[in-house]
Short mmCIF file of C-alpha atoms in Angstrom, two decimals:
data_model
loop_
_atom_site.label_atom_id
_atom_site.label_comp_id
_atom_site.label_asym_id
_atom_site.label_seq_id
_atom_site.Cartn_x
_atom_site.Cartn_y
_atom_site.Cartn_z
CA MET A 1 142.16 -22.60 -0.01
CA GLY A 2 140.28 -22.06 3.28
CA ALA A 3 139.12 -24.93 4.87
CA GLY A 4 135.19 -24.44 4.00
CA LEU A 5 136.48 -24.83 0.36
CA GLU A 6 138.29 -27.45 0.91
CA LEU A 7 135.01 -28.64 2.04
CA CYS A 8 132.95 -27.99 -0.48
CA SER A 9 135.95 -29.92 -2.79
CA ARG A 10 135.53 -33.08 -0.72
CA PHE A 11 132.02 -32.79 -0.81
CA TYR A 12 131.54 -32.68 -5.54
CA ASP A 13 134.90 -35.02 -5.62
CA ASP A 14 133.45 -37.99 -2.73
CA VAL A 15 129.38 -37.76 -3.44
CA VAL A 16 128.56 -35.19 -6.36
CA ARG A 17 130.55 -36.58 -8.94
CA GLN A 18 129.88 -40.05 -8.22
CA ALA A 19 126.21 -39.59 -8.58
CA ILE A 20 126.03 -37.28 -12.14
CA ASP A 21 126.50 -38.87 -15.26
CA LEU A 22 126.18 -36.08 -17.17
CA PRO A 23 128.13 -32.89 -18.83
CA HIS A 24 127.89 -30.84 -15.66
CA SER A 25 130.04 -28.09 -13.96
CA ALA A 26 130.42 -27.85 -10.65
CA ALA A 27 131.43 -24.82 -7.79
CA LEU A 28 131.51 -22.96 -5.31
CA LEU A 29 130.58 -19.23 -5.69
CA GLY A 30 128.74 -16.89 -3.93
CA ARG A 31 127.08 -16.22 -0.90
CA GLY A 32 129.10 -17.64 2.34
CA SER A 33 132.98 -16.19 4.16
CA GLU A 34 134.60 -19.80 2.63
CA VAL A 35 133.91 -18.92 -1.50
CA LEU A 36 136.25 -15.29 0.07
CA GLY A 37 138.40 -17.56 2.07
CA TYR A 38 137.33 -15.66 5.22
CA ASP A 39 135.71 -18.75 7.20
CA ASP A 40 137.17 -19.34 10.51
CA GLU A 41 135.94 -21.47 13.31
CA MET A 42 132.88 -19.07 14.35
CA SER A 43 132.27 -18.92 10.35
CA THR A 44 130.43 -23.08 10.93
CA ASP A 45 127.66 -22.02 13.50
CA HIS A 46 125.04 -20.97 10.66
CA ASN A 47 124.89 -20.89 5.99
CA CYS A 48 128.55 -23.25 6.02
CA GLU A 49 126.85 -26.21 4.76
CA ALA A 50 129.06 -28.75 2.57
CA ARG A 51 128.15 -28.17 -0.26
CA ALA A 52 128.66 -27.35 -4.22
CA LEU A 53 126.55 -25.61 -7.48
CA VAL A 54 125.85 -28.13 -9.55
CA PHE A 55 125.63 -25.99 -13.48
CA VAL A 56 124.01 -28.56 -16.13
CA PRO A 57 122.63 -27.36 -20.07
CA GLU A 58 119.82 -26.13 -20.59
CA GLY A 59 116.28 -27.81 -20.71
CA VAL A 60 117.88 -30.52 -18.86
CA GLU A 61 116.59 -31.30 -15.47
CA LEU A 62 118.54 -33.33 -12.51
CA HIS A 63 117.59 -34.12 -9.37
CA LEU A 64 120.40 -35.75 -7.24
CA GLN A 65 119.66 -37.62 -3.81
CA VAL A 66 122.90 -36.81 -2.04
CA PRO A 67 123.96 -37.64 2.20
CA GLN A 68 122.07 -35.50 4.27
CA THR A 69 125.73 -34.65 6.07
CA PHE A 70 129.33 -34.50 4.46
CA GLU A 71 132.21 -34.57 7.32
CA GLY A 72 128.94 -33.11 9.98
CA ARG A 73 128.44 -30.74 8.81
CA THR A 74 124.89 -30.42 6.71
CA ALA A 75 124.86 -31.14 3.03
CA LEU A 76 123.30 -29.04 0.31
CA VAL A 77 123.26 -28.74 -3.68
CA GLU A 78 122.28 -26.46 -5.93
CA VAL A 79 121.03 -27.15 -9.39
CA HIS A 80 121.05 -24.31 -11.49
CA THR A 81 121.92 -23.78 -15.53
CA ILE A 82 124.63 -20.82 -16.02
CA ARG A 83 123.19 -18.13 -18.17
CA ARG A 84 119.95 -17.98 -15.32
CA TYR A 85 122.05 -18.64 -12.80
CA PHE A 86 124.19 -15.55 -13.67
CA LEU A 87 121.22 -13.23 -15.16
CA ASP A 88 119.51 -13.94 -11.33
CA GLN A 89 122.79 -12.67 -9.70
CA LEU A 90 124.18 -10.24 -11.76
CA THR A 91 120.94 -9.44 -14.29
CA PHE A 92 123.91 -10.77 -16.49
CA ASP A 93 122.73 -12.91 -19.77
CA PRO A 94 126.41 -14.96 -20.88
CA ASP A 95 125.35 -15.54 -24.12
CA ALA A 96 125.81 -11.97 -24.54
CA GLU A 97 127.85 -8.56 -25.03
CA LEU A 98 128.84 -7.30 -21.86
CA THR A 99 128.42 -3.31 -21.87
CA ILE A 100 129.41 -0.35 -19.81
CA ARG A 101 125.45 -0.32 -18.28
CA ASP A 102 126.64 -3.78 -16.95
CA TRP A 103 129.60 -2.79 -15.39
CA LEU A 104 128.27 0.36 -13.23
CA THR A 105 125.33 -1.45 -12.38
CA PHE A 106 127.06 -4.54 -11.43
CA PRO A 107 127.44 -5.15 -6.82
CA GLU A 108 130.94 -5.22 -6.39
CA SER A 109 130.73 -7.51 -3.75
CA ILE A 110 129.09 -9.93 -6.28
CA LEU A 111 131.31 -9.90 -8.95
CA LEU A 112 133.97 -11.36 -6.12
CA GLN A 113 131.23 -13.45 -4.93
CA MET A 114 131.24 -14.88 -8.66
CA THR A 115 134.72 -14.77 -9.49
CA THR A 116 136.85 -16.26 -5.99
CA GLY A 117 135.69 -19.68 -4.64
CA GLY A 118 136.19 -22.16 -7.18
CA VAL A 119 135.25 -24.73 -9.73
CA PHE A 120 135.24 -28.09 -9.39
CA HIS A 121 134.86 -29.26 -12.69
CA ASP A 122 133.53 -27.80 -15.84
CA GLU A 123 132.46 -29.31 -19.62
CA LEU A 124 130.37 -26.35 -20.03
CA GLY A 125 132.63 -22.89 -20.12
CA LEU A 126 131.61 -21.30 -16.00
CA GLN A 127 135.55 -20.60 -15.55
CA ALA A 128 134.97 -18.83 -19.25
CA VAL A 129 132.60 -16.69 -17.75
CA ARG A 130 134.09 -15.98 -14.39
CA ASP A 131 136.98 -14.84 -16.89
CA ARG A 132 134.88 -12.57 -18.92
CA LEU A 133 134.12 -10.61 -15.36
CA VAL A 134 137.94 -10.73 -13.65
CA TYR A 135 137.94 -7.36 -12.70
CA TYR A 136 136.54 -3.69 -15.26
CA PRO A 137 137.83 -3.12 -18.46
CA ASP A 138 140.59 0.04 -18.10
CA ASP A 139 138.04 2.63 -19.18
CA VAL A 140 135.33 1.52 -16.64
CA TRP A 141 138.74 1.02 -13.75
CA ARG A 142 139.74 5.32 -14.42
CA TYR A 143 136.35 6.21 -14.51
CA LEU A 144 135.36 4.63 -11.10
CA MET A 145 139.14 6.20 -9.97
CA ILE A 146 138.02 9.23 -11.21
CA THR A 147 134.95 8.78 -8.70
CA ALA A 148 136.36 7.69 -5.64
CA TRP A 149 139.04 10.79 -6.05
CA TRP A 150 136.77 13.22 -5.92
CA ARG A 151 134.61 11.04 -2.90
CA VAL A 152 137.80 12.27 -1.24
CA HIS A 153 138.93 16.03 -2.39
CA PRO A 154 135.41 18.07 -1.55
CA GLU A 155 136.00 16.45 1.88
CA MET A 156 139.16 16.53 2.74
CA ASN A 157 139.41 20.68 4.16
CA LEU A 158 136.52 20.27 6.21
CA VAL A 159 137.87 17.86 8.77
CA GLY A 160 139.75 21.38 9.36
CA ARG A 161 136.93 23.58 8.99
CA SER A 162 134.15 21.50 11.56
CA GLY A 163 137.32 20.65 14.29
CA TYR A 164 137.75 24.51 14.12
CA VAL A 165 134.43 25.75 14.97
CA GLY A 166 134.28 23.10 18.10
CA ASP A 167 132.72 20.09 16.21
CA GLU A 168 135.34 17.40 17.08
CA LEU A 169 132.27 15.07 16.63
CA GLY A 170 131.68 15.93 13.54
CA SER A 171 135.86 15.77 11.90
CA ALA A 172 136.01 12.95 13.40
CA VAL A 173 133.27 11.79 11.09
CA ILE A 174 134.28 12.97 7.53
CA GLY A 175 137.97 11.87 8.59
CA SER A 176 136.53 8.30 8.98
CA GLN A 177 134.58 8.48 5.75
CA LEU A 178 137.44 9.95 4.11
CA VAL A 179 139.29 7.10 5.58
CA TRP A 180 136.88 4.93 4.42
CA ASN A 181 137.57 6.04 0.72
CA LEU A 182 141.02 6.07 0.75
CA MET A 183 140.84 2.40 1.36
CA ARG A 184 138.94 2.18 -1.41
CA LEU A 185 140.52 3.95 -3.55
CA CYS A 186 143.92 0.58 -2.89
CA PHE A 187 141.15 -1.54 -3.57
CA LEU A 188 140.82 -0.58 -7.21
CA LEU A 189 144.35 1.15 -7.11
CA GLU A 190 145.57 -2.38 -7.28
CA ARG A 191 142.09 -3.64 -8.83
CA GLN A 192 141.04 -5.88 -6.95
CA TYR A 193 137.38 -6.36 -5.58
CA ALA A 194 136.47 -4.95 -1.93
CA PRO A 195 133.82 -7.08 -0.31
CA TYR A 196 131.15 -5.85 1.49
CA SER A 197 131.56 -4.15 4.82
CA LYS A 198 132.06 -7.19 7.13
CA TRP A 199 135.25 -8.37 5.02
CA PHE A 200 136.74 -4.89 3.75
CA GLY A 201 138.57 -4.18 6.57
CA THR A 202 139.95 -8.09 6.43
CA ALA A 203 140.78 -8.12 2.66
CA PHE A 204 142.51 -4.17 2.80
CA SER A 205 145.56 -5.93 4.77
CA ARG A 206 145.57 -8.04 2.46
CA LEU A 207 146.38 -5.83 -0.37
CA SER A 208 150.13 -5.06 -1.40
CA CYS A 209 149.66 -1.89 0.22
CA GLY A 210 148.00 -2.96 3.49
CA PRO A 211 150.81 -3.27 5.45
CA SER A 212 152.37 0.41 4.77
CA ILE A 213 149.23 2.66 4.47
CA GLY A 214 146.75 0.06 7.17
CA PRO A 215 148.53 1.84 9.97
CA LEU A 216 148.33 5.53 8.80
CA LEU A 217 144.58 5.43 8.40
CA ARG A 218 144.98 3.47 12.30
CA THR A 219 146.42 6.44 12.77
CA VAL A 220 143.60 9.28 11.71
CA LEU A 221 140.99 7.05 13.36
CA GLN A 222 142.90 7.52 16.78
CA THR A 223 143.83 11.00 16.69
CA SER A 224 141.67 14.02 19.19
CA SER A 225 141.84 16.71 17.53
CA TRP A 226 140.89 18.41 13.85
CA GLN A 227 144.81 19.85 14.07
CA GLU A 228 146.32 16.04 14.45
CA ARG A 229 143.43 14.80 12.00
CA GLU A 230 144.58 16.60 9.36
CA GLU A 231 147.89 15.81 9.31
CA ALA A 232 146.87 12.34 9.58
CA LEU A 233 144.56 12.68 6.58
CA GLY A 234 147.72 14.58 4.71
CA ALA A 235 150.32 11.52 4.87
CA ALA A 236 147.16 8.62 4.14
CA TYR A 237 146.48 10.55 0.99
CA ARG A 238 149.72 11.62 0.32
CA ALA A 239 150.43 7.75 0.50
CA VAL A 240 147.52 6.64 -1.17
CA GLY A 241 148.98 9.08 -3.71
CA GLU A 242 152.38 8.08 -4.52
CA LEU A 243 151.13 4.41 -4.89
CA HIS A 244 149.37 5.75 -7.87
CA ASN A 245 152.36 7.43 -9.19
CA ARG A 246 153.97 3.80 -7.91
CA LEU A 247 151.51 1.32 -10.46
CA GLY A 248 152.25 3.86 -13.24
CA ILE A 249 148.37 4.20 -13.70
CA THR A 250 149.04 7.58 -15.82
CA GLU A 251 151.65 10.08 -16.07
CA PRO A 252 153.16 11.47 -12.77
CA VAL A 253 150.83 13.27 -10.25
CA GLU A 254 152.90 15.94 -8.46
CA LEU A 255 151.95 15.79 -4.94
CA GLY A 256 151.18 19.38 -2.68
CA VAL A 257 150.20 21.58 -0.16
CA GLU A 258 146.85 22.98 -0.66
CA HIS A 259 145.50 25.89 1.78
CA LEU A 260 141.42 26.37 -0.28
CA VAL A 261 140.60 29.72 -1.22
CA GLY A 262 142.83 31.06 1.11
CA ARG A 263 141.87 29.48 4.93
CA PRO A 264 144.59 27.74 7.56
CA PHE A 265 143.46 24.14 7.36
CA LYS A 266 145.92 22.49 4.82
CA VAL A 267 144.75 19.86 2.32
CA VAL A 268 147.29 17.28 0.28
CA TRP A 269 146.64 17.45 -3.37
CA GLY A 270 147.29 15.88 -6.66
CA ASP A 271 144.81 16.33 -10.04
CA PHE A 272 144.54 12.08 -10.08
CA ILE A 273 141.66 13.41 -11.66
CA GLY A 274 142.06 15.10 -14.73
CA ALA A 275 145.05 12.91 -15.09
CA LEU A 276 142.91 9.38 -15.10
CA TRP A 277 140.34 11.85 -17.28
CA ASP A 278 143.19 12.16 -19.85
CA GLY A 279 143.18 8.10 -20.07
CA ILE A 280 139.81 7.34 -21.25
CA ARG A 281 139.74 6.35 -24.06
CA ASP A 282 136.00 5.05 -24.89
CA PRO A 283 133.14 7.91 -26.08
CA GLU A 284 130.46 6.12 -23.75
CA VAL A 285 132.61 6.22 -20.57
CA ARG A 286 133.45 9.20 -21.37
CA GLN A 287 129.83 10.91 -21.46
CA VAL A 288 128.93 8.93 -18.56
CA ALA A 289 131.90 10.80 -16.68
CA GLU A 290 130.86 14.54 -18.29
CA ARG A 291 127.83 13.97 -16.73
CA TRP A 292 127.06 15.43 -12.61
CA PRO A 293 127.35 14.67 -9.95
CA VAL A 294 131.12 12.12 -11.02
CA GLY A 295 130.69 9.03 -8.92
CA GLY A 296 126.47 9.59 -8.35
CA LEU A 297 126.94 5.77 -9.94
CA ASP A 298 129.53 4.20 -7.50
CA GLU A 299 126.57 5.34 -5.17
CA ILE A 300 123.16 4.12 -6.88
CA ARG A 301 125.79 0.54 -6.63
CA ASN A 302 125.59 0.57 -3.13
CA LEU A 303 122.08 2.10 -2.30
CA LEU A 304 119.95 0.24 -4.93
CA TRP A 305 120.92 -4.16 -4.52
CA LYS A 306 118.72 -4.86 -6.67
CA ALA A 307 120.63 -5.02 -10.04
CA ARG A 308 117.64 -4.10 -13.07
CA ASP A 309 116.60 -0.67 -10.50
CA ARG A 310 120.44 0.82 -10.70
CA ARG A 311 119.93 -0.59 -14.52
CA GLN A 312 116.88 2.09 -14.56
CA ALA A 313 119.31 4.85 -12.80
CA VAL A 314 121.58 4.38 -15.42
CA ASP A 315 119.37 4.94 -18.16
CA SER A 316 117.93 8.22 -17.12
CA LEU A 317 121.80 9.72 -16.97
#
């Protein structure tokens, strides 16, 4: 437990809990570096209050009087119902069944915020709702890995193709995009939600594969020629592919080196997409995966922040 979360837990135990005489739940969820466990000395310069989210039964109003500060920090209590809170954060009704549309439109960084942090007290079933969101269902997870591999495969040879005509800047940009996409694959392979950009690299370093794959990806970013970049990307791709095989997500996928359309650019490649597709059983997920472009939904989740907008986009597919 990080220092910020410990502070908020003490605030609840010492102050908030003493002021409530009805069944409730309490937690630290949502925004904030301390929710994710990444708070440090700099984090205290803004929005790092001693705070607690208190959840009360439907139809109950709760007006709490708490001190303005606690252990030198501004004190803050938010009062919600569980249903309204998750509707506001995810447009997810905890009383309803989770659907494929829900999973494909939930912002991943918000799912992380809803499932990390800490629950201090729970009489209303808050943890049970969090448990339902802990990670993607198996077929949705496989579909998202397919979309992630599709963002890698078509781009791998372009690092060489752009560099071949003297565009080292363009080659480097493509290389950096491929690094991000390979990192994204690692989160998926290890079944971990990825945070937003500020903490993306920090969270990656804490994956079990971070210490071994991270240096390979840094090498890609540090290269000065497309030939070196191509070689470094091949090593990184191979490492991510071998991670897939070690985890036993599908039958082992053979890795090889391809020269697309006879050109001289080397691309390490394995049919991870085909192997993952064979494992999808849910007909609704298969129907989505059959539509082109594969991966469009993931891009939509990044571009449209309001969940209702994303839902409309999914309905149009």
